[in-house]
Structures are given as structure tokens and as C-alpha cells.
Amino acid sequence: MNNLLILPIIIPLITGMFMVIVRKRIYFQRMLGILAIAGTGAVSAVLISQIKNEGIQVLHIGGWEAPFGVSLAADMFSALLLLTSSIVSLFCLIYAFGSIGKDREMHYFYPLFLFLLTGVNGSFITGDIFNLFVCFEIMLISSYVLISIGGTRIQIRESIKYVLTNLLSSLLFLVAISYLYATMGTLNFAHLSMRVAEAGQDGLLTAISLLFLIVFSLKAGLLLFFWLPGSYSAPPTAIAAIFAALLTKVGIYSIIRLFTLVFYHEPESTHLLIGIMAGLTMVLGAIGAVAYWDVKKILTYNVIVGVGFILAGLASGTTEGMTGAIYYLIHDIIIKALLFLIGGTIIALTSTANLRDFSGLIQTYPFLGWMFFVAALSLSGIPPLSGFIGKVFVTEGTFEAGYYWLGGIGLFTSLMVLYSVMKIFMNGFWGESYLDEENGQKLKKGLLIPIASLTILTVALGLGAEGLHSFASLAVKSLMDPSLYIEAVLGKN
Amino acid sequence: METMLSILVGVLFTIGTYLLLSGNLLRIIFGTSILSHAVNLLILTMGGLKTGAPPLLGLGRSTFTDPLPQALILTAIVINFATTALFLVLSYRAYKVLGTDDTQLMRGNENE
């Protein structure tokens, strides 16, 4: 029992509810937002050290023992994601101060942002599949409102598609849960895992697991990403950045959790299918990233490539592959937020997203240019930066599992990703400066600080990969061996 | 009993899917609404439909129906209610802003 576990859910929830009351006091809300997210980050840092020393932390809510009540469980994997997501959302929030505009701030932007985090954090640490559904809904309903807040034409149009897709996937999620309840009679992850292991994963259970795969693929953008490019290019920059950083990652987290903890008995059908879907996702995403001349479109298709790459690590089913998936997941959360913030800043400065319409930004904005360069190299996995180590491990894992084609696709799409972001750099930043002195706007410090911090973070994560390794290997250990999780939640009997 | 309800759920799913694929925004919302009915019935069916008293201890009976699916459905109903309300308002707003309820006409154009 560890009461700290409830804090990552309850801090943003209560702060958000309080903010609704003080709607008009924007500065107060900003300070509260920073405090709440920093608090969540501090709690997750404490959790990480506790998990490192004492193993997986569990909280049975209301004191009801595991299969009967809702339990929260944090292993190293969840805690690392909690910490990363609170750091990244803190910087997105700071970016929003200077860019989101007074109208949106007055209309509950900050409470919605915190409710979104409530859902994300809840999804990361819940130990119950129906509770996961509820946390998903908290996250999704906040994201429905965040994507349409402001009500411009493009936002309204895209939010209809986004809401419809996610409504449908939520309904499918419920269908899958009801099938699972009918066959196994329990909803707790640990208990499910035990019962599936006892009953043996037959054809019916594999079919249910594939239904879950479809549901989470819709959320994560694994192959079923048709809704993603439109939805992620509609909202304002700070919101698009937090979406790109966190929303798909929750789907990825659920896939990893479910297929390492519960449905791990038939890897030759389920994991192979995940591998094939991941390969197709990488290829199709890379084609999209290369094809467009629109900054936002290129970046959204890069989100899709990242999803494919992380799940390729899961598909390999090896320790190396999983380590790579964890490294790459953490890297991807940071780098996608960073790229979306820089991309949004470029669009705000040039007031166009079309790469053919501007050039020579490096003369006016050298800092922004070089930070974009670092981010681009980090995204494609150039050695000293954070994307490298994840890519190495994932490739190693896929080769070890004999999926040479999957590793090959991963490496090849890295090239296409590098080409797509370098296209932004070379066309947008090099060349003749099209801005003269008077129509070049000054870059606000408030926008530059979060971008610079995230850049430093991605460099530090690349240089300090060794320091992260002990945490990542602990996370992999609990993912590869479900008995650790079951023992922590259900006790030793 | 389970078989009959399963067939009913199947029929509702068919109708819901058909409505989702139509071009009119309001029909799409009706489709999601029918689908959520189907899902709630499915959860009830999958929990088992054996005869028993309603899950109230005061009745002093020996067998009760499974209370868990009922709690799940209650949660799902409220969530679906909220999302449907949001979706309806969003479509009303879309009709005002975009001037159409035909999804075929809600295409993007380059100059936005």
C-alpha cells in the first residue's frame, strides 16, 4: 500500500476543478497549473526512487483487496512515463502562456489541460481494465474540447471526425471488455493475467486480444491512423504539441501493458500481427512525411512513424527490443512535443505552413534554427542525441527475433524521416531571407524558453543514456516477467 | 435468452453501422447512439442472464443477479450521454459555422 500513487491523478483533477471556479483570474490559473504539474512530476520522481528500492508499488483504493476493488499499480515503466509526461506537459503549458490567446484562456483552457493530464496519468497507473476505459474517456473528452476550443472552421471540421472516430473506438473498447468479462469473469489486470495463464490462451481469447489491439490501434494510430493527420493539424500549437506527445502514447502504453501482462501466450500470432502493423505504419507514415510540403503535415506523419517504431520493439518480444521500445517511447514524447512547438512557432512567425512560401529564417532566428536542427537529428537517431539508443536497441531486438524485415523497415524509414525534417530545415531556414527588417516579428522569450528546455532535455537524454539504463532495465524486467506484477498486486499466495 | 439478446445486439450493431456510414451528420449521431445501446445490452448479456433477485441485500433472497455488469453499464451510459451531448452541440455549431450538415461537403480546401 502506498498512498502516493493516487496523487498523480488527484492533483491535476482537484486543481482543474478549482480553476473552473476562478475562471477569470488567468495569472492565478497559470501559477496553479505550473504548481500542479510540477507537483505531479515531483511525486513521480519519488515514486521512481521507491520502485527502484522496493519494487512495484500498489494502492488498493478504499482498502478493498485486489481482484474486488480498483487497484492502482505503478511499475518502473508507468513511473518513467508519468515523469516524462509531466515534464513535457509543463513545457507545453509554459508555451501556451505566450501563444494560446486570452479568449481560449478565459474559456477553461487551463482546467481542460489539467483534466487531460488526469486522464493520461490515470491510464498510466491504473491496474483495472474498466478503470483504464474511464481514464481514457476523461482524457478523450478533454481532448474533444481542447481540439475544438476557439471554434475556427478547420477545428470544427476536424473535431467532428476526431470525436466520431474516438466514440467508435470507445464503444469497441466496451465490447472487448464485456467479452473479456464473459470469458474470464474479472477486470483486474493481475487477476486477468493469472486466469488467462491458467485457462490457456485459446482461439477465443486470442480473438478478444485482437479486438483490444484494434481498439488501442485506433487510439495510438497504429495502422488505423486515418484520423490522425487531420486532427493534429487543426488545434493551436500548444494543444497540438501535447496531443502529439501524449495521446498516442497512452494507446501505445495500453498495447504494451496488455500484450506483455495478459495476452503473452501466443506471440506467434498476436506479436507477429503487431509487427506487421508496425512495419506498415512506419512505411505509410514515412511516405506521408516525405510527400507533403506542409510543415504540420510532415510533423504529424512523423508521429505515425514513431508509433510504428515503438511497437516494432514490442513485436520483437526480446529484452533488447523492449528496452529499445521504452527508451524510444520516452524520447518520442519529448521530441514530438519539441518538434510541434518549433513547427508551430515557425508557422506563427511566417503565417504560412507551406514550405515553398518561406526561406532564410536562420538569418533572423538563428537560435530557433539550430534548435530545430538538433531536434531533427535527434528525431532520426543521430548518435549523441536521444533517439539513437532506442533505435539501436529496437533494431537489435528485431534482428535477434529474426524479424530482419522489420528492423530493415525501421532503419530505412529513419532515412526518410531524416529527409522529411531536413526538408523543413533546408527549405525553411536556408536560402534567401524573405523577411525584411520591418515585417520580421520578434520571437518572444516565453516561447523560446520551453523550446530551449526541451532541446536541452533531448541532448541530456542522449548523453545520459547510461544513467537511464538502470531504470529502463528495471522497467523491462517487470514487463518481461508478469509474475512480478501479479505478485505485487495480488499478494504472494 | 442469451442467444436472442445476442441476435438483437447484432441487429442494433448493423443498424448503427449503416447509419454511421451515411452522409448526414444527425444520422451519424443517431448511429453512435444506437451503437451505444447495443454495447450496453451486450455488457448485460455477457454478464449472464440467469434468473435471480435484483442485487439488493434487503430482499433477503439467496440468489442475486451479477451486480458488476450493471455498475459497468451505469458508468458507460453516463459517459456516452456526455459524449453524445457534446457531439450534438458540436454538430449544431458545425451547421452554423460550416453551413452544411452533409459530411461530403465538409471537405478541406487549401486556403484555410
XYZ file of C-alpha atoms in Angstrom:
605
model
C 0.000 0.000 0.000
C 1.325 3.370 -0.959
C -0.905 6.407 -0.827
C 1.422 8.430 -3.063
C 0.012 6.576 -6.056
C -3.270 8.458 -6.039
C -1.540 11.860 -6.206
C -0.734 11.913 -9.954
C -4.464 11.540 -10.595
C -5.839 13.682 -7.850
C -3.506 16.712 -8.012
C -4.447 17.713 -11.586
C -8.088 16.771 -11.008
C -8.589 18.940 -7.921
C -6.518 21.807 -9.316
C -8.549 21.680 -12.514
C -11.828 21.747 -10.626
C -10.627 24.674 -8.546
C -9.605 26.550 -11.686
C -13.149 26.317 -13.009
C -14.230 28.480 -10.071
C -11.592 31.164 -10.636
C -12.192 31.269 -14.376
C -11.388 34.940 -14.942
C -8.164 35.140 -12.961
C -5.794 33.996 -15.664
C -2.473 34.658 -13.895
C -3.663 32.754 -10.849
C -4.630 29.831 -13.069
C -1.230 29.870 -14.779
C 0.617 29.688 -11.465
C -1.683 26.947 -10.212
C -1.123 24.988 -13.405
C 2.663 25.143 -13.072
C 2.473 24.160 -9.407
C 0.143 21.237 -10.067
C 2.202 19.780 -12.893
C 5.478 20.310 -11.040
C 3.881 18.591 -8.043
C 2.890 15.631 -10.191
C 6.415 15.469 -11.555
C 7.889 15.512 -8.050
C 5.550 12.726 -6.937
C 6.526 10.590 -9.913
C 10.218 11.181 -9.172
C 9.640 9.978 -5.599
C 7.699 7.000 -6.976
C 10.604 6.112 -9.262
C 13.030 6.000 -6.356
C 10.582 3.945 -4.270
C 10.025 1.466 -7.086
C 13.783 1.179 -7.584
C 14.290 0.339 -3.923
C 11.161 -1.606 -3.004
C 9.692 -2.956 -6.240
C 6.277 -2.341 -7.780
C 4.059 -0.004 -5.767
C 0.376 -0.819 -5.336
C -2.583 1.029 -3.845
C -5.878 -0.738 -3.248
C -8.377 2.104 -3.331
C -10.662 2.162 -0.319
C -8.774 -0.728 1.238
C -10.582 -3.351 -0.889
C -8.131 -6.114 -1.733
C -7.022 -6.639 -5.291
C -9.462 -8.511 -7.500
C -12.512 -6.962 -5.802
C -11.623 -3.293 -5.628
C -9.929 -0.967 -8.085
C -6.197 -1.097 -7.578
C -3.585 1.297 -8.840
C -0.216 -0.204 -9.618
C 2.930 1.575 -10.738
C 5.895 -0.350 -12.033
C 9.002 1.370 -13.355
C 7.516 1.604 -16.851
C 4.473 3.569 -15.663
C 6.525 5.770 -13.344
C 9.013 6.704 -16.082
C 6.140 7.632 -18.373
C 4.495 9.648 -15.586
C 7.668 11.648 -15.014
C 8.305 12.236 -18.725
C 4.742 13.277 -19.414
C 4.665 15.739 -16.523
C 7.958 17.336 -17.638
C 6.758 17.663 -21.227
C 3.310 18.930 -20.291
C 4.913 21.531 -18.027
C 6.819 22.960 -21.000
C 3.750 22.803 -23.244
C 1.820 24.715 -20.574
C 4.535 27.386 -20.399
C 4.462 27.651 -24.178
C 0.691 28.075 -24.027
C 1.065 31.169 -21.788
C 2.513 33.186 -24.615
C 0.670 31.705 -27.537
C -2.803 30.459 -26.731
C -4.561 33.830 -26.563
C -6.823 35.426 -23.977
C -10.083 34.105 -25.414
C -9.148 30.490 -25.050
C -7.603 31.134 -21.627
C -10.876 32.629 -20.432
C -12.820 29.646 -21.727
C -11.417 26.972 -19.479
C -8.206 26.143 -21.367
C -6.194 25.502 -18.185
C -8.778 23.300 -16.426
C -9.156 21.233 -19.600
C -5.390 20.884 -19.892
C -5.235 19.529 -16.348
C -8.194 17.187 -16.874
C -6.372 15.827 -19.915
C -3.382 15.116 -17.679
C -5.669 13.477 -15.120
C -6.802 11.025 -17.769
C -3.289 10.397 -19.061
C -1.791 9.844 -15.600
C -4.724 7.657 -14.603
C -4.252 5.481 -17.680
C -0.581 5.039 -16.845
C -1.074 3.753 -13.311
C -4.430 2.005 -13.254
C -4.500 -1.727 -12.595
C -8.025 -2.387 -13.786
C -9.237 -2.566 -17.355
C -12.574 -0.830 -16.861
C -10.829 1.898 -14.916
C -8.496 2.219 -17.905
C -11.593 2.798 -20.053
C -12.799 5.523 -17.705
C -9.376 7.229 -17.665
C -9.327 7.040 -21.462
C -12.685 8.778 -21.547
C -11.525 11.531 -19.173
C -8.562 12.097 -21.452
C -10.620 11.907 -24.650
C -13.465 14.170 -23.561
C -10.943 16.828 -22.515
C -9.198 16.381 -25.848
C -12.512 16.754 -27.737
C -12.987 20.125 -26.125
C -9.335 21.148 -26.480
C -9.328 20.326 -30.184
C -12.446 22.409 -30.845
C -11.828 25.256 -28.361
C -11.826 28.541 -30.257
C -14.186 27.185 -32.891
C -12.453 28.083 -36.158
C -13.733 26.365 -39.306
C -10.909 23.852 -39.583
C -11.111 22.982 -35.875
C -14.858 22.317 -36.051
C -14.480 20.162 -39.128
C -11.616 18.095 -37.792
C -13.080 17.747 -34.317
C -16.189 16.097 -35.764
C -14.027 13.418 -37.383
C -11.934 13.070 -34.243
C -14.938 12.752 -31.920
C -16.640 10.223 -34.190
C -13.552 8.017 -34.510
C -12.914 8.017 -30.802
C -16.563 7.432 -29.887
C -16.490 4.378 -32.097
C -13.250 3.080 -30.627
C -14.580 3.628 -27.094
C -17.648 1.568 -27.948
C -15.422 -1.188 -29.324
C -13.377 -0.991 -26.122
C -16.558 -1.670 -24.127
C -17.416 -4.596 -26.409
C -13.960 -6.055 -25.844
C -14.243 -5.568 -22.077
C -17.626 -7.301 -21.999
C -16.259 -10.290 -23.955
C -13.306 -10.472 -21.615
C -15.593 -10.336 -18.597
C -17.766 -13.095 -20.048
C -14.807 -15.408 -20.604
C -12.598 -14.608 -17.597
C -15.002 -13.109 -15.059
C -12.626 -10.460 -13.765
C -11.428 -6.988 -14.713
C -8.222 -6.604 -12.707
C -5.085 -6.804 -14.888
C -3.150 -9.030 -12.495
C -6.090 -11.335 -11.886
C -6.834 -11.451 -15.629
C -3.243 -12.365 -16.324
C -3.406 -15.196 -13.791
C -6.684 -16.559 -15.134
C -5.589 -16.357 -18.766
C -2.434 -18.236 -17.838
C -4.469 -20.893 -16.005
C -7.070 -21.333 -18.742
C -4.534 -21.183 -21.563
C -4.899 -18.596 -24.283
C -7.194 -20.360 -26.733
C -8.624 -19.075 -30.008
C -11.407 -17.132 -28.308
C -9.036 -15.250 -26.014
C -6.693 -14.515 -28.896
C -9.649 -13.099 -30.843
C -10.532 -10.882 -27.870
C -6.930 -9.763 -27.613
C -7.027 -8.792 -31.284
C -10.193 -6.782 -30.663
C -8.271 -4.923 -27.937
C -5.433 -4.441 -30.423
C -7.872 -2.806 -32.876
C -9.234 -0.524 -30.137
C -5.822 0.620 -28.939
C -4.512 0.901 -32.502
C -7.283 3.376 -33.193
C -6.123 5.409 -30.181
C -2.407 5.012 -30.849
C -2.508 5.491 -34.603
C -1.035 2.058 -35.292
C -2.027 1.457 -38.925
C -5.522 2.813 -38.184
C -4.204 6.374 -38.270
C -6.551 7.821 -40.912
C -7.971 10.322 -38.387
C -4.617 11.495 -37.056
C -3.078 13.829 -39.674
C -6.207 15.989 -39.894
C -6.909 16.158 -36.170
C -3.367 17.013 -35.145
C -3.002 19.865 -37.593
C -6.212 21.619 -36.513
C -5.699 22.855 -32.911
C -3.344 25.661 -31.761
C 0.348 24.812 -31.318
C 0.472 24.174 -27.578
C -2.515 21.833 -27.779
C -1.226 20.032 -30.873
C 2.114 19.547 -29.117
C 0.581 17.968 -26.024
C -1.611 15.761 -28.235
C 1.358 14.612 -30.291
C 3.397 13.987 -27.164
C 0.846 12.179 -25.009
C -2.371 10.965 -26.628
C -0.990 8.314 -28.960
C 1.474 7.276 -26.248
C -1.367 6.255 -23.958
C -2.601 3.887 -26.662
C 0.924 2.530 -27.068
C 1.252 2.095 -23.316
C -2.017 0.126 -23.244
C -0.905 -2.153 -26.080
C 2.415 -2.828 -24.348
C 0.759 -3.403 -20.958
C -1.904 -5.741 -22.336
C 0.360 -7.809 -24.560
C 3.121 -8.203 -22.002
C 0.942 -8.753 -18.940
C -2.196 -10.572 -20.100
C -2.022 -11.876 -23.669
C 1.581 -13.001 -23.937
C 0.953 -16.701 -24.572
C 0.513 -16.650 -28.356
C 3.274 -14.340 -29.607
C 3.480 -16.111 -32.965
C 0.021 -14.779 -33.866
C -0.525 -11.607 -31.803
C 3.018 -10.221 -31.703
C 3.623 -11.063 -35.342
C 0.457 -9.160 -36.255
C 1.645 -6.189 -34.181
C 4.961 -6.420 -36.045
C 3.274 -6.401 -39.450
C 1.047 -3.485 -38.448
C 4.080 -1.625 -37.068
C 6.003 -2.186 -40.304
C 3.112 -0.921 -42.432
C 2.631 2.050 -40.097
C 6.283 3.054 -40.434
C 6.218 2.756 -44.229
C 2.920 4.609 -44.705
C 3.861 7.297 -42.177
C 7.224 7.811 -43.840
C 5.584 8.094 -47.255
C 3.257 10.751 -45.841
C 6.153 12.602 -44.189
C 8.121 12.696 -47.436
C 5.160 13.561 -49.658
C 3.969 16.832 -48.112
C 5.314 20.381 -48.295
C 3.214 21.438 -45.327
C 5.134 21.779 -42.024
C 2.258 20.477 -39.886
C 1.549 17.539 -42.184
C 5.204 16.474 -42.165
C 5.308 16.566 -38.379
C 2.021 14.681 -37.910
C 3.165 11.900 -40.231
C 6.355 11.691 -38.156
C 4.168 10.991 -35.113
C 2.829 7.967 -37.007
C 6.323 6.700 -37.878
C 7.279 6.921 -34.183
C 4.276 4.813 -33.154
C 5.278 2.101 -35.606
C 8.854 2.105 -34.385
C 7.990 1.735 -30.693
C 5.651 -1.167 -31.367
C 8.250 -2.861 -33.536
C 10.226 -3.150 -30.303
C 7.262 -4.814 -28.586
C 6.692 -7.118 -31.562
C 10.220 -8.498 -31.273
C 9.378 -9.797 -27.801
C 13.038 -9.748 -26.738
C 14.619 -7.944 -23.813
C 16.616 -5.713 -26.187
C 13.513 -4.869 -28.184
C 11.551 -3.920 -25.080
C 14.429 -1.828 -23.717
C 14.544 -0.052 -27.047
C 10.789 0.485 -27.017
C 10.998 2.106 -23.569
C 13.934 4.338 -24.488
C 12.273 5.311 -27.729
C 8.897 5.945 -26.066
C 10.462 8.388 -23.587
C 12.485 10.028 -26.349
C 9.444 10.220 -28.600
C 7.287 12.002 -26.005
C 9.948 14.705 -25.642
C 10.919 15.067 -29.266
C 7.364 15.191 -30.652
C 6.435 17.972 -28.227
C 9.634 19.828 -29.178
C 9.085 19.483 -32.931
C 5.455 20.544 -32.730
C 6.387 23.588 -30.630
C 9.091 24.626 -33.103
C 6.829 23.903 -36.077
C 4.031 25.948 -34.559
C 6.454 28.797 -33.829
C 7.622 28.770 -37.454
C 4.028 28.903 -38.678
C 3.230 31.737 -36.264
C 6.287 33.689 -37.479
C 5.736 33.185 -41.200
C 1.918 32.880 -41.066
C 2.073 30.037 -43.560
C 2.619 26.317 -43.229
C 3.699 25.843 -46.833
C 7.440 25.258 -47.136
C 7.543 26.756 -50.626
C 6.415 30.135 -49.272
C 9.279 30.992 -46.944
C 13.032 30.602 -46.620
C 16.069 32.014 -44.873
C 14.685 32.015 -41.357
C 18.133 31.242 -39.929
C 19.265 34.819 -40.576
C 16.510 36.257 -38.416
C 16.074 33.431 -35.897
C 19.410 31.602 -35.502
C 18.529 30.042 -32.119
C 15.288 28.586 -33.392
C 17.031 27.288 -36.496
C 19.800 25.448 -34.687
C 17.414 24.031 -32.123
C 15.282 22.692 -34.941
C 18.431 21.193 -36.440
C 19.249 19.416 -33.158
C 15.654 18.216 -32.857
C 15.675 16.900 -36.418
C 18.903 14.959 -35.876
C 17.595 13.617 -32.587
C 14.343 12.505 -34.225
C 16.123 10.464 -36.835
C 18.539 8.961 -34.309
C 21.976 10.518 -34.824
C 24.389 9.139 -32.142
C 24.945 11.713 -29.419
C 21.235 12.537 -29.194
C 18.345 10.777 -27.513
C 16.805 8.958 -30.482
C 19.910 6.879 -31.117
C 19.983 4.447 -28.229
C 16.320 3.458 -28.639
C 16.799 2.799 -32.326
C 19.868 0.660 -31.697
C 18.075 -1.486 -29.139
C 14.901 -1.874 -31.203
C 16.901 -2.842 -34.295
C 18.983 -5.265 -32.261
C 15.829 -6.782 -30.784
C 14.095 -7.268 -34.114
C 17.225 -8.843 -35.630
C 17.579 -11.146 -32.645
C 13.950 -12.266 -33.020
C 14.598 -12.996 -36.692
C 12.369 -10.194 -37.974
C 15.038 -8.783 -40.287
C 12.400 -7.170 -42.490
C 11.005 -5.231 -39.523
C 14.434 -3.955 -38.440
C 15.184 -3.109 -42.058
C 11.979 -1.096 -42.413
C 12.865 0.727 -39.185
C 16.290 1.700 -40.479
C 15.026 2.652 -43.911
C 12.215 4.811 -42.566
C 14.768 6.589 -40.317
C 16.351 7.847 -43.517
C 13.020 9.049 -44.859
C 12.255 10.739 -41.530
C 15.618 12.494 -41.639
C 14.895 13.588 -45.207
C 11.461 14.918 -44.283
C 12.633 17.086 -41.368
C 15.778 18.194 -43.209
C 13.446 19.313 -45.987
C 11.875 21.698 -43.474
C 15.311 22.824 -42.304
C 16.852 23.347 -45.730
C 13.834 24.940 -47.384
C 12.654 26.965 -44.436
C 15.854 28.042 -42.720
C 18.410 28.217 -45.513
C 18.262 30.302 -48.636
C 17.438 33.935 -49.239
C 15.793 35.658 -46.319
C 12.333 36.625 -47.429
C 11.650 38.603 -44.251
C 12.993 42.140 -44.196
C 13.588 44.141 -41.043
C 10.116 45.559 -40.642
C 7.916 42.502 -41.187
C 10.162 40.198 -39.212
C 8.475 39.720 -35.857
C 10.471 39.438 -32.698
C 10.478 35.994 -31.151
C 9.006 36.137 -27.665
C 11.159 34.831 -24.812
C 8.205 32.962 -23.348
C 8.050 30.819 -26.466
C 11.776 30.242 -26.682
C 12.256 29.031 -23.091
C 10.171 25.829 -23.353
C 11.684 25.028 -26.745
C 15.219 25.515 -25.422
C 14.495 23.434 -22.308
C 13.142 20.540 -24.336
C 16.171 20.720 -26.652
C 18.492 20.545 -23.649
C 16.442 17.621 -22.356
C 16.794 15.651 -25.583
C 20.559 16.262 -25.653
C 20.864 15.336 -21.983
C 18.829 12.175 -22.515
C 21.156 11.194 -25.333
C 24.344 11.876 -23.365
C 22.952 10.427 -20.148
C 21.535 7.244 -21.664
C 23.774 5.227 -19.359
C 22.188 6.810 -16.278
C 18.714 5.934 -17.522
C 19.705 2.374 -18.243
C 19.281 1.004 -14.725
C 15.721 2.375 -14.659
C 14.902 1.126 -18.137
C 16.231 -2.350 -17.363
C 14.051 -2.470 -14.230
C 11.064 -1.488 -16.354
C 11.857 -4.220 -18.863
C 12.312 -6.734 -16.093
C 8.764 -6.196 -14.841
C 7.385 -6.226 -18.385
C 9.140 -9.451 -19.366
C 8.133 -11.234 -16.182
C 4.396 -10.773 -15.452
C 4.665 -12.728 -12.186
C 6.337 -9.708 -10.547
C 3.293 -7.551 -11.293
C 0.813 -10.242 -10.249
C 2.667 -10.869 -7.006
C 2.748 -7.158 -6.180
C -0.978 -6.668 -6.808
C -2.479 -9.926 -5.567
C -0.013 -10.745 -2.807
C 2.158 -13.799 -2.520
C -0.499 -16.518 -2.200
C -32.280 -15.927 -23.678
C -28.634 -15.018 -24.291
C -28.974 -16.119 -27.933
C -31.954 -13.886 -28.560
C -30.298 -10.890 -26.966
C -27.121 -11.552 -28.938
C -29.143 -11.508 -32.158
C -30.797 -8.257 -31.065
C -27.381 -6.752 -30.318
C -26.217 -7.879 -33.752
C -29.212 -6.198 -35.405
C -28.587 -2.982 -33.459
C -24.915 -3.061 -34.480
C -25.921 -3.449 -38.125
C -28.312 -0.510 -37.977
C -25.787 1.627 -36.105
C -23.002 0.874 -38.578
C -25.300 1.598 -41.519
C -26.265 4.954 -40.022
C -22.615 5.803 -39.281
C -21.756 5.367 -42.940
C -24.422 7.785 -44.163
C -23.629 11.320 -45.202
C -25.869 13.208 -42.824
C -24.404 14.364 -39.513
C -27.572 13.812 -37.496
C -27.940 10.262 -38.808
C -24.340 9.620 -37.756
C -25.129 10.754 -34.223
C -28.210 8.516 -34.159
C -25.910 5.733 -35.309
C -23.497 6.223 -32.407
C -26.452 6.381 -30.038
C -27.866 3.067 -31.301
C -24.391 1.522 -31.149
C -24.046 2.554 -27.516
C -27.415 0.914 -26.767
C -26.154 -2.225 -28.438
C -22.956 -2.145 -26.386
C -24.829 -1.700 -23.099
C -27.123 -4.621 -23.927
C -24.047 -6.661 -24.829
C -22.413 -5.993 -21.457
C -25.631 -7.068 -19.726
C -25.858 -10.213 -21.830
C -22.211 -11.129 -21.379
C -22.571 -10.855 -17.603
C -25.039 -13.735 -17.785
C -28.835 -13.636 -17.729
C -29.614 -16.224 -15.069
C -32.716 -15.580 -13.012
C -32.153 -14.071 -9.598
C -33.241 -11.239 -7.389
C -32.146 -7.661 -8.113
C -28.862 -7.052 -6.297
C -30.413 -5.598 -3.132
C -29.493 -7.263 0.146
C -32.723 -6.149 1.849
C -34.746 -8.588 -0.265
C -33.428 -11.490 1.777
C -33.171 -13.854 -1.192
C -30.479 -16.463 -1.748
C -29.576 -15.832 -5.422
C -28.883 -12.486 -6.978
C -28.085 -11.319 -10.483
C -24.497 -10.249 -11.160
C -24.161 -6.644 -9.899
C -20.866 -5.874 -11.667
C -22.134 -5.531 -15.280
C -24.875 -3.240 -14.033
C -22.304 -0.936 -12.476
C -20.249 -1.022 -15.662
C -23.293 -0.173 -17.784
C -24.260 2.671 -15.474
C -20.790 4.167 -15.934
C -20.861 3.592 -19.683
C -24.309 5.176 -20.023
C -23.230 8.360 -18.264
C -20.054 8.643 -20.325
C -21.959 8.038 -23.557
C -24.543 10.564 -22.511
C -21.841 13.193 -22.022
C -20.102 12.484 -25.306
C -23.393 12.403 -27.225
C -24.406 15.759 -25.752
C -21.028 17.195 -26.715
C -21.268 15.694 -30.194
C -24.770 17.122 -30.725
C -23.671 20.616 -29.723
C -20.596 20.278 -31.904
C -22.716 19.309 -34.903
C -25.064 22.217 -34.244
C -22.020 24.505 -34.175
C -20.717 22.871 -37.340
C -24.036 23.553 -39.059
C -23.808 27.213 -38.031
C -20.157 27.692 -38.937
C -19.810 25.473 -41.974
C -23.372 25.938 -43.228
C -23.962 22.272 -44.013
C -24.773 19.000 -42.302
C -23.587 16.911 -45.244
C -20.250 15.299 -44.391
C -19.384 15.072 -48.091
C -19.390 18.866 -48.266
C -17.188 19.248 -45.186
C -14.032 18.760 -47.194
C -10.988 20.887 -46.511
C -9.763 23.371 -49.032
C -6.242 24.663 -49.328
C -6.871 28.250 -48.292
C -7.798 27.811 -44.668
